[in-house]
mmCIF file of C-alpha atoms in Angstrom:
data_model
loop_
_atom_site.group_PDB
_atom_site.id
_atom_site.type_symbol
_atom_site.label_atom_id
_atom_site.label_comp_id
_atom_site.label_asym_id
_atom_site.label_seq_id
_atom_site.Cartn_x
_atom_site.Cartn_y
_atom_site.Cartn_z
ATOM 1 C CA MET A 1 -14.429 2.228 -12.687
ATOM 2 C CA HIS A 2 -10.723 2.021 -13.332
ATOM 3 C CA VAL A 3 -9.239 -1.445 -13.005
ATOM 4 C CA PRO A 4 -7.156 -1.372 -9.815
ATOM 5 C CA HIS A 5 -3.400 -1.588 -10.109
ATOM 6 C CA ARG A 6 -1.976 -4.066 -7.668
ATOM 7 C CA SER A 7 1.343 -5.119 -6.224
ATOM 8 C CA THR A 8 3.902 -7.036 -8.269
ATOM 9 C CA THR A 9 4.772 -10.684 -7.799
ATOM 10 C CA ALA A 10 6.922 -11.991 -4.952
ATOM 11 C CA ARG A 11 5.844 -9.157 -2.665
ATOM 12 C CA ARG A 12 5.204 -11.604 0.154
ATOM 13 C CA THR A 13 8.648 -13.200 0.035
ATOM 14 C CA VAL A 14 10.700 -10.340 1.400
ATOM 15 C CA LEU A 15 7.954 -8.235 2.976
ATOM 16 C CA ALA A 16 7.516 -10.899 5.611
ATOM 17 C CA THR A 17 11.200 -10.648 6.587
ATOM 18 C CA ALA A 18 13.098 -7.534 5.589
ATOM 19 C CA LEU A 19 10.163 -5.165 5.972
ATOM 20 C CA LEU A 20 9.049 -6.630 9.275
ATOM 21 C CA GLY A 21 12.068 -5.063 10.936
ATOM 22 C CA LEU A 22 11.071 -1.702 9.541
ATOM 23 C CA ALA A 23 7.552 -2.208 10.846
ATOM 24 C CA ALA A 24 8.974 -2.601 14.336
ATOM 25 C CA ALA A 25 10.832 0.678 13.958
ATOM 26 C CA ALA A 26 7.539 2.367 13.154
ATOM 27 C CA LEU A 27 5.877 1.133 16.335
ATOM 28 C CA PRO A 28 7.433 2.817 19.388
ATOM 29 C CA GLY A 29 7.030 0.749 22.527
ATOM 30 C CA THR A 30 6.931 -2.583 20.676
ATOM 31 C CA ALA A 31 9.127 -5.183 22.346
ATOM 32 C CA GLY A 32 12.421 -5.448 20.527
ATOM 33 C CA ALA A 33 11.732 -2.421 18.337
ATOM 34 C CA ALA A 34 14.758 -0.615 17.010
ATOM 35 C CA PRO A 35 14.952 3.081 17.888
ATOM 36 C CA GLU A 36 13.859 5.461 15.165
ATOM 37 C CA ALA A 37 16.355 7.752 13.529
ATOM 38 C CA ALA A 38 15.851 11.332 14.634
ATOM 39 C CA ALA A 39 13.985 13.559 12.202
ATOM 40 C CA PRO A 40 15.954 16.509 10.816
ATOM 41 C CA GLU A 41 15.877 19.762 12.751
ATOM 42 C CA ASP A 42 12.593 21.445 11.955
ATOM 43 C CA PRO A 43 11.863 24.779 13.625
ATOM 44 C CA ALA A 44 8.601 25.198 11.698
ATOM 45 C CA GLY A 45 7.214 21.958 13.098
ATOM 46 C CA ALA A 46 6.564 20.240 9.761
ATOM 47 C CA TYR A 47 7.777 16.923 11.257
ATOM 48 C CA ALA A 48 5.827 17.163 14.498
ATOM 49 C CA ILE A 49 3.577 14.347 13.215
ATOM 50 C CA GLY A 50 4.004 11.524 10.756
ATOM 51 C CA LEU A 51 1.774 9.655 8.346
ATOM 52 C CA ASP A 52 0.811 7.455 11.287
ATOM 53 C CA ASP A 53 -1.089 10.369 12.829
ATOM 54 C CA PRO A 54 -4.745 9.260 12.569
ATOM 55 C CA ALA A 55 -5.854 12.235 10.467
ATOM 56 C CA LYS A 56 -2.910 11.865 8.077
ATOM 57 C CA LYS A 57 -3.410 8.112 7.847
ATOM 58 C CA GLU A 58 -7.030 8.692 6.832
ATOM 59 C CA ILE A 59 -5.813 10.972 4.030
ATOM 60 C CA ALA A 60 -3.362 8.271 2.924
ATOM 61 C CA MET A 61 -6.096 5.650 2.800
ATOM 62 C CA LYS A 62 -8.260 7.901 0.631
ATOM 63 C CA LEU A 63 -5.404 8.766 -1.723
ATOM 64 C CA VAL A 64 -4.534 5.113 -2.273
ATOM 65 C CA SER A 65 -8.196 4.207 -2.712
ATOM 66 C CA SER A 66 -8.575 6.864 -5.405
ATOM 67 C CA ALA A 67 -5.880 5.079 -7.399
ATOM 68 C CA GLU A 68 -6.721 1.491 -6.507
ATOM 69 C CA ASN A 69 -10.517 1.663 -6.539
ATOM 70 C CA SER A 70 -11.495 4.993 -8.154
ATOM 71 C CA SER A 71 -13.174 6.012 -4.897
ATOM 72 C CA LEU A 72 -12.319 7.944 -1.746
ATOM 73 C CA ASP A 73 -14.472 5.550 0.282
ATOM 74 C CA TRP A 74 -11.678 3.161 1.223
ATOM 75 C CA GLN A 75 -13.766 1.456 3.901
ATOM 76 C CA ALA A 76 -16.195 0.261 1.230
ATOM 77 C CA GLN A 77 -13.363 -1.879 -0.160
ATOM 78 C CA TYR A 78 -13.299 -4.494 2.616
ATOM 79 C CA GLN A 79 -15.807 -6.498 0.563
ATOM 80 C CA TYR A 80 -14.175 -5.852 -2.831
ATOM 81 C CA ILE A 81 -13.019 -8.954 -4.719
ATOM 82 C CA GLU A 82 -12.383 -9.741 -8.382
ATOM 83 C CA ASP A 83 -9.843 -11.250 -10.740
ATOM 84 C CA ILE A 84 -8.484 -8.268 -12.669
ATOM 85 C CA GLY A 85 -6.584 -10.460 -15.123
ATOM 86 C CA ASP A 86 -3.083 -9.525 -13.935
ATOM 87 C CA GLY A 87 -1.910 -13.092 -13.314
ATOM 88 C CA ARG A 88 -2.281 -12.863 -9.535
ATOM 89 C CA GLY A 89 -5.618 -14.608 -9.126
ATOM 90 C CA TYR A 90 -8.215 -12.900 -6.963
ATOM 91 C CA THR A 91 -7.503 -9.360 -5.784
ATOM 92 C CA ALA A 92 -9.516 -8.277 -2.767
ATOM 93 C CA GLY A 93 -9.917 -6.020 0.211
ATOM 94 C CA ILE A 94 -8.637 -2.615 1.236
ATOM 95 C CA ILE A 95 -5.090 -3.079 -0.033
ATOM 96 C CA GLY A 96 -5.491 -5.569 -2.860
ATOM 97 C CA PHE A 97 -4.619 -8.823 -1.119
ATOM 98 C CA CYS A 98 -3.974 -11.394 -3.863
ATOM 99 C CA SER A 99 -4.562 -15.137 -3.880
ATOM 100 C CA GLY A 100 -1.501 -15.570 -6.082
ATOM 101 C CA THR A 101 1.009 -13.573 -4.026
ATOM 102 C CA GLY A 102 0.523 -14.977 -0.552
ATOM 103 C CA ASP A 103 -0.721 -11.951 1.344
ATOM 104 C CA MET A 104 -4.341 -13.096 0.980
ATOM 105 C CA LEU A 105 -3.355 -16.449 2.470
ATOM 106 C CA ASP A 106 -1.628 -14.681 5.373
ATOM 107 C CA LEU A 107 -4.754 -12.602 5.940
ATOM 108 C CA VAL A 108 -7.157 -15.547 5.970
ATOM 109 C CA GLU A 109 -4.816 -17.467 8.289
ATOM 110 C CA LEU A 110 -4.777 -14.524 10.696
ATOM 111 C CA TYR A 111 -8.556 -14.217 10.528
ATOM 112 C CA THR A 112 -8.965 -17.934 11.197
ATOM 113 C CA ASP A 113 -6.617 -17.776 14.180
ATOM 114 C CA ARG A 114 -8.833 -15.064 15.617
ATOM 115 C CA ARG A 115 -12.186 -16.459 14.434
ATOM 116 C CA PRO A 116 -11.978 -20.263 14.045
ATOM 117 C CA GLY A 117 -14.649 -21.740 11.825
ATOM 118 C CA ASN A 118 -15.231 -18.520 9.895
ATOM 119 C CA VAL A 119 -16.747 -18.646 6.418
ATOM 120 C CA LEU A 120 -13.305 -18.429 4.733
ATOM 121 C CA ALA A 121 -11.495 -20.995 6.881
ATOM 122 C CA GLY A 122 -12.478 -23.884 4.613
ATOM 123 C CA TYR A 123 -10.652 -22.259 1.708
ATOM 124 C CA LEU A 124 -7.241 -22.313 3.394
ATOM 125 C CA PRO A 125 -6.084 -25.553 1.702
ATOM 126 C CA ALA A 126 -7.036 -24.128 -1.703
ATOM 127 C CA LEU A 127 -5.335 -20.795 -0.955
ATOM 128 C CA ARG A 128 -2.142 -22.648 -0.108
ATOM 129 C CA GLU A 129 -2.351 -24.600 -3.369
ATOM 130 C CA VAL A 130 -2.944 -21.569 -5.624
ATOM 131 C CA ASP A 131 -0.292 -19.394 -3.960
ATOM 132 C CA GLY A 132 2.123 -18.280 -6.682
ATOM 133 C CA SER A 133 -0.362 -18.760 -9.518
ATOM 134 C CA ASP A 134 -3.469 -17.215 -11.047
ATOM 135 C CA SER A 135 -5.520 -20.378 -10.456
ATOM 136 C CA HIS A 136 -8.986 -20.347 -8.887
ATOM 137 C CA GLU A 137 -8.939 -24.093 -8.271
ATOM 138 C CA GLY A 138 -10.754 -24.906 -5.070
ATOM 139 C CA LEU A 139 -11.996 -21.316 -4.720
ATOM 140 C CA ASP A 140 -14.768 -21.134 -7.296
ATOM 141 C CA PRO A 141 -17.633 -20.674 -7.296
ATOM 142 C CA GLY A 142 -18.198 -19.790 -3.661
ATOM 143 C CA TYR A 143 -15.136 -17.827 -2.594
ATOM 144 C CA PRO A 144 -16.091 -14.316 -3.833
ATOM 145 C CA GLY A 145 -19.480 -14.461 -2.164
ATOM 146 C CA ASP A 146 -18.022 -15.809 1.046
ATOM 147 C CA TRP A 147 -15.354 -13.070 1.031
ATOM 148 C CA ARG A 148 -18.105 -10.453 0.817
ATOM 149 C CA ALA A 149 -19.969 -12.189 3.635
ATOM 150 C CA ALA A 150 -16.822 -12.244 5.788
ATOM 151 C CA ALA A 151 -16.394 -8.519 5.182
ATOM 152 C CA GLN A 152 -19.498 -7.916 7.276
ATOM 153 C CA ASP A 153 -17.616 -9.290 10.286
ATOM 154 C CA PRO A 154 -15.756 -6.562 12.242
ATOM 155 C CA GLU A 155 -13.062 -9.128 13.093
ATOM 156 C CA PHE A 156 -12.311 -9.662 9.401
ATOM 157 C CA ARG A 157 -12.160 -5.929 8.768
ATOM 158 C CA LYS A 158 -9.767 -5.589 11.706
ATOM 159 C CA ALA A 159 -7.611 -8.388 10.296
ATOM 160 C CA GLN A 160 -7.415 -6.526 6.970
ATOM 161 C CA ASN A 161 -6.381 -3.355 8.795
ATOM 162 C CA ASP A 162 -3.753 -5.191 10.812
ATOM 163 C CA GLU A 163 -2.189 -6.930 7.800
ATOM 164 C CA ARG A 164 -2.180 -3.684 5.824
ATOM 165 C CA ASP A 165 -0.301 -2.019 8.653
ATOM 166 C CA ARG A 166 2.103 -4.867 9.343
ATOM 167 C CA VAL A 167 3.126 -5.530 5.767
ATOM 168 C CA TYR A 168 2.773 -2.162 4.038
ATOM 169 C CA PHE A 169 1.945 0.900 6.114
ATOM 170 C CA ASN A 170 4.245 0.562 9.133
ATOM 171 C CA PRO A 171 7.306 -0.422 7.083
ATOM 172 C CA ALA A 172 6.797 2.563 4.765
ATOM 173 C CA VAL A 173 6.403 5.019 7.638
ATOM 174 C CA GLY A 174 9.349 3.533 9.524
ATOM 175 C CA ARG A 175 11.637 3.756 6.504
ATOM 176 C CA GLY A 176 10.450 7.289 5.778
ATOM 177 C CA LYS A 177 11.127 8.469 9.308
ATOM 178 C CA SER A 178 14.591 6.930 9.319
ATOM 179 C CA ASP A 179 15.303 8.736 6.030
ATOM 180 C CA GLY A 180 14.207 12.003 7.625
ATOM 181 C CA ILE A 181 11.316 12.689 5.256
ATOM 182 C CA GLY A 182 7.973 14.166 6.278
ATOM 183 C CA VAL A 183 4.370 13.115 5.847
ATOM 184 C CA LEU A 184 4.259 13.495 2.065
ATOM 185 C CA GLY A 185 7.457 11.504 1.652
ATOM 186 C CA GLN A 186 6.176 8.777 3.935
ATOM 187 C CA PHE A 187 3.027 8.588 1.823
ATOM 188 C CA ILE A 188 5.111 8.407 -1.356
ATOM 189 C CA TYR A 189 6.928 5.430 0.171
ATOM 190 C CA TYR A 190 3.656 3.801 1.232
ATOM 191 C CA ASP A 191 2.063 4.081 -2.188
ATOM 192 C CA ALA A 192 5.186 2.589 -3.756
ATOM 193 C CA ILE A 193 5.184 -0.416 -1.401
ATOM 194 C CA VAL A 194 1.466 -0.971 -2.016
ATOM 195 C CA MET A 195 2.004 -1.181 -5.767
ATOM 196 C CA HIS A 196 5.466 -2.720 -6.068
ATOM 197 C CA GLY A 197 6.013 -4.674 -2.882
ATOM 198 C CA ASP A 198 9.596 -5.162 -1.800
ATOM 199 C CA GLY A 199 11.925 -7.828 -3.051
ATOM 200 C CA GLY A 200 15.047 -8.412 -5.051
ATOM 201 C CA ASP A 201 13.721 -7.370 -8.450
ATOM 202 C CA SER A 202 14.515 -4.048 -10.083
ATOM 203 C CA THR A 203 11.013 -2.619 -9.631
ATOM 204 C CA SER A 204 10.603 -3.337 -5.920
ATOM 205 C CA PHE A 205 10.411 -0.553 -3.348
ATOM 206 C CA SER A 206 13.978 -1.070 -2.153
ATOM 207 C CA SER A 207 15.294 -1.019 -5.710
ATOM 208 C CA ILE A 208 13.358 2.178 -6.425
ATOM 209 C CA ARG A 209 14.852 3.750 -3.321
ATOM 210 C CA GLU A 210 18.364 2.644 -4.271
ATOM 211 C CA ARG A 211 17.918 4.165 -7.727
ATOM 212 C CA ALA A 212 16.812 7.428 -6.110
ATOM 213 C CA LEU A 213 19.772 7.412 -3.727
ATOM 214 C CA GLY A 214 22.032 7.334 -6.764
ATOM 215 C CA GLN A 215 20.665 10.743 -7.717
ATOM 216 C CA ALA A 216 20.060 12.499 -4.383
ATOM 217 C CA GLY A 217 20.375 11.933 -0.666
ATOM 218 C CA PRO A 218 17.510 12.085 1.841
ATOM 219 C CA PRO A 219 17.560 14.575 4.721
ATOM 220 C CA ALA A 220 18.956 11.948 7.106
ATOM 221 C CA GLN A 221 22.054 11.893 4.876
ATOM 222 C CA GLY A 222 22.251 15.665 4.639
ATOM 223 C CA GLY A 223 20.294 15.923 1.396
ATOM 224 C CA ASP A 224 17.492 18.229 0.313
ATOM 225 C CA GLU A 225 14.086 16.643 0.887
ATOM 226 C CA VAL A 226 12.384 18.038 -2.212
ATOM 227 C CA ALA A 227 15.252 17.034 -4.500
ATOM 228 C CA TYR A 228 15.349 13.559 -2.998
ATOM 229 C CA LEU A 229 11.603 13.012 -3.328
ATOM 230 C CA HIS A 230 11.715 14.119 -6.969
ATOM 231 C CA ALA A 231 14.490 11.576 -7.519
ATOM 232 C CA PHE A 232 12.391 8.894 -5.830
ATOM 233 C CA LEU A 233 9.354 9.717 -7.969
ATOM 234 C CA ASP A 234 11.513 9.651 -11.100
ATOM 235 C CA ALA A 235 12.693 6.173 -10.108
ATOM 236 C CA ARG A 236 9.126 5.144 -9.323
ATOM 237 C CA VAL A 237 7.915 6.242 -12.755
ATOM 238 C CA TRP A 238 10.696 4.227 -14.357
ATOM 239 C CA ALA A 239 9.648 1.148 -12.364
ATOM 240 C CA MET A 240 5.984 1.571 -13.272
ATOM 241 C CA LYS A 241 6.786 1.736 -16.958
ATOM 242 C CA GLN A 242 8.525 -1.629 -16.818
ATOM 243 C CA GLU A 243 5.174 -3.372 -16.385
ATOM 244 C CA GLU A 244 2.233 -2.919 -18.731
ATOM 245 C CA ALA A 245 -0.311 -2.985 -15.906
ATOM 246 C CA HIS A 246 1.397 0.002 -14.263
ATOM 247 C CA GLU A 247 2.377 2.085 -17.278
ATOM 248 C CA ASP A 248 -0.190 4.797 -16.511
ATOM 249 C CA THR A 249 1.832 6.936 -14.098
ATOM 250 C CA SER A 250 -0.825 9.505 -13.275
ATOM 251 C CA ARG A 251 -0.901 8.523 -9.580
ATOM 252 C CA VAL A 252 2.578 10.048 -9.528
ATOM 253 C CA ASP A 253 2.351 12.724 -12.226
ATOM 254 C CA THR A 254 -1.006 14.305 -11.377
ATOM 255 C CA ALA A 255 -1.147 13.481 -7.669
ATOM 256 C CA GLN A 256 2.075 13.000 -5.697
ATOM 257 C CA ARG A 257 4.177 15.238 -7.939
ATOM 258 C CA VAL A 258 1.500 17.945 -7.704
ATOM 259 C CA PHE A 259 1.710 17.940 -3.901
ATOM 260 C CA LEU A 260 5.507 18.000 -4.032
ATOM 261 C CA ASP A 261 5.650 20.849 -6.560
ATOM 262 C CA ALA A 262 3.326 22.837 -4.275
ATOM 263 C CA GLY A 263 5.762 22.345 -1.388
ATOM 264 C CA ASN A 264 3.109 20.478 0.616
ATOM 265 C CA LEU A 265 5.550 18.270 2.512
ATOM 266 C CA GLY A 266 3.068 17.901 5.361
ATOM 267 C CA LEU A 267 0.333 16.546 3.063
ATOM 268 C CA ASP A 268 -2.007 19.203 4.399
ATOM 269 C CA THR A 269 -5.544 19.686 3.154
ATOM 270 C CA PRO A 270 -7.149 20.946 1.024
ATOM 271 C CA LEU A 271 -5.825 18.579 -1.630
ATOM 272 C CA ASP A 272 -6.731 18.406 -5.311
ATOM 273 C CA TRP A 273 -5.421 15.711 -7.611
ATOM 274 C CA LYS A 274 -6.220 13.479 -10.560
ATOM 275 C CA VAL A 275 -5.729 9.757 -11.077
ATOM 276 C CA TYR A 276 -6.398 8.030 -14.393
ATOM 277 C CA GLY A 277 -8.236 11.158 -15.549
ATOM 278 C CA ASP A 278 -10.610 11.358 -12.557
ATOM 279 C CA SER A 279 -10.481 14.429 -10.325
ATOM 280 C CA TYR A 280 -10.576 14.307 -6.531
ATOM 281 C CA HIS A 281 -10.710 16.831 -3.697
ATOM 282 C CA LEU A 282 -10.211 16.636 0.062
ATOM 283 C CA ASP A 283 -10.970 19.497 2.460
#
């Protein structure tokens, strides 16, 4: 099984602030939500739905899982936990929550608010102490087993879903819609935020987007969608190659770029792709 590639450091710092506004934009009807930018005129109906359509979201979850966990069974990953040696402590769950980057702490706090006295609640002091490091102090030896036990609780699985959406999925879809890009583009954004997070460093999602904007404009700015998405993927590849853990760019080269070259802006099935040499198919 391929070692999962996970988000870069400091992803919690700005995701909890700058991206939260984008998450609101992706949730029509939410109190205080900013109105979404209108999608470009589309007589063929390619923008009638977004990545937040349930069927498209399921495809997105499977695509990310193929890269992160070498499996299309993303729901089997609620119980996943290991230290992959990337300096971020334990990596776990459906989106790679990390004990060293704060999003695991946020998740366990949410779970404990909803389910006081749960099996992970006693680890909150240790999670606060190890935040920002690769330390397991206060977590070993029981934490991995207790994480897997918690994953049997539907409330914990729901908490993982909710944090995934709040911090990663909704911001990506909201930003994609405001840029006027379709389902494939919104997925390209989502996969980038999952891996790189969003912050002030040169490899964060926002920095990747800014680099792309220097080469092409998105449809919301009058640009060509295909040209813009190629520019974004070029910038993404550059960012991945800045970090040894991400230097295999096949999740772009033999997956996302394949869909884009085929003109599949709606991310419609059937889909065939490869990640890290493994082949996948969705009907």
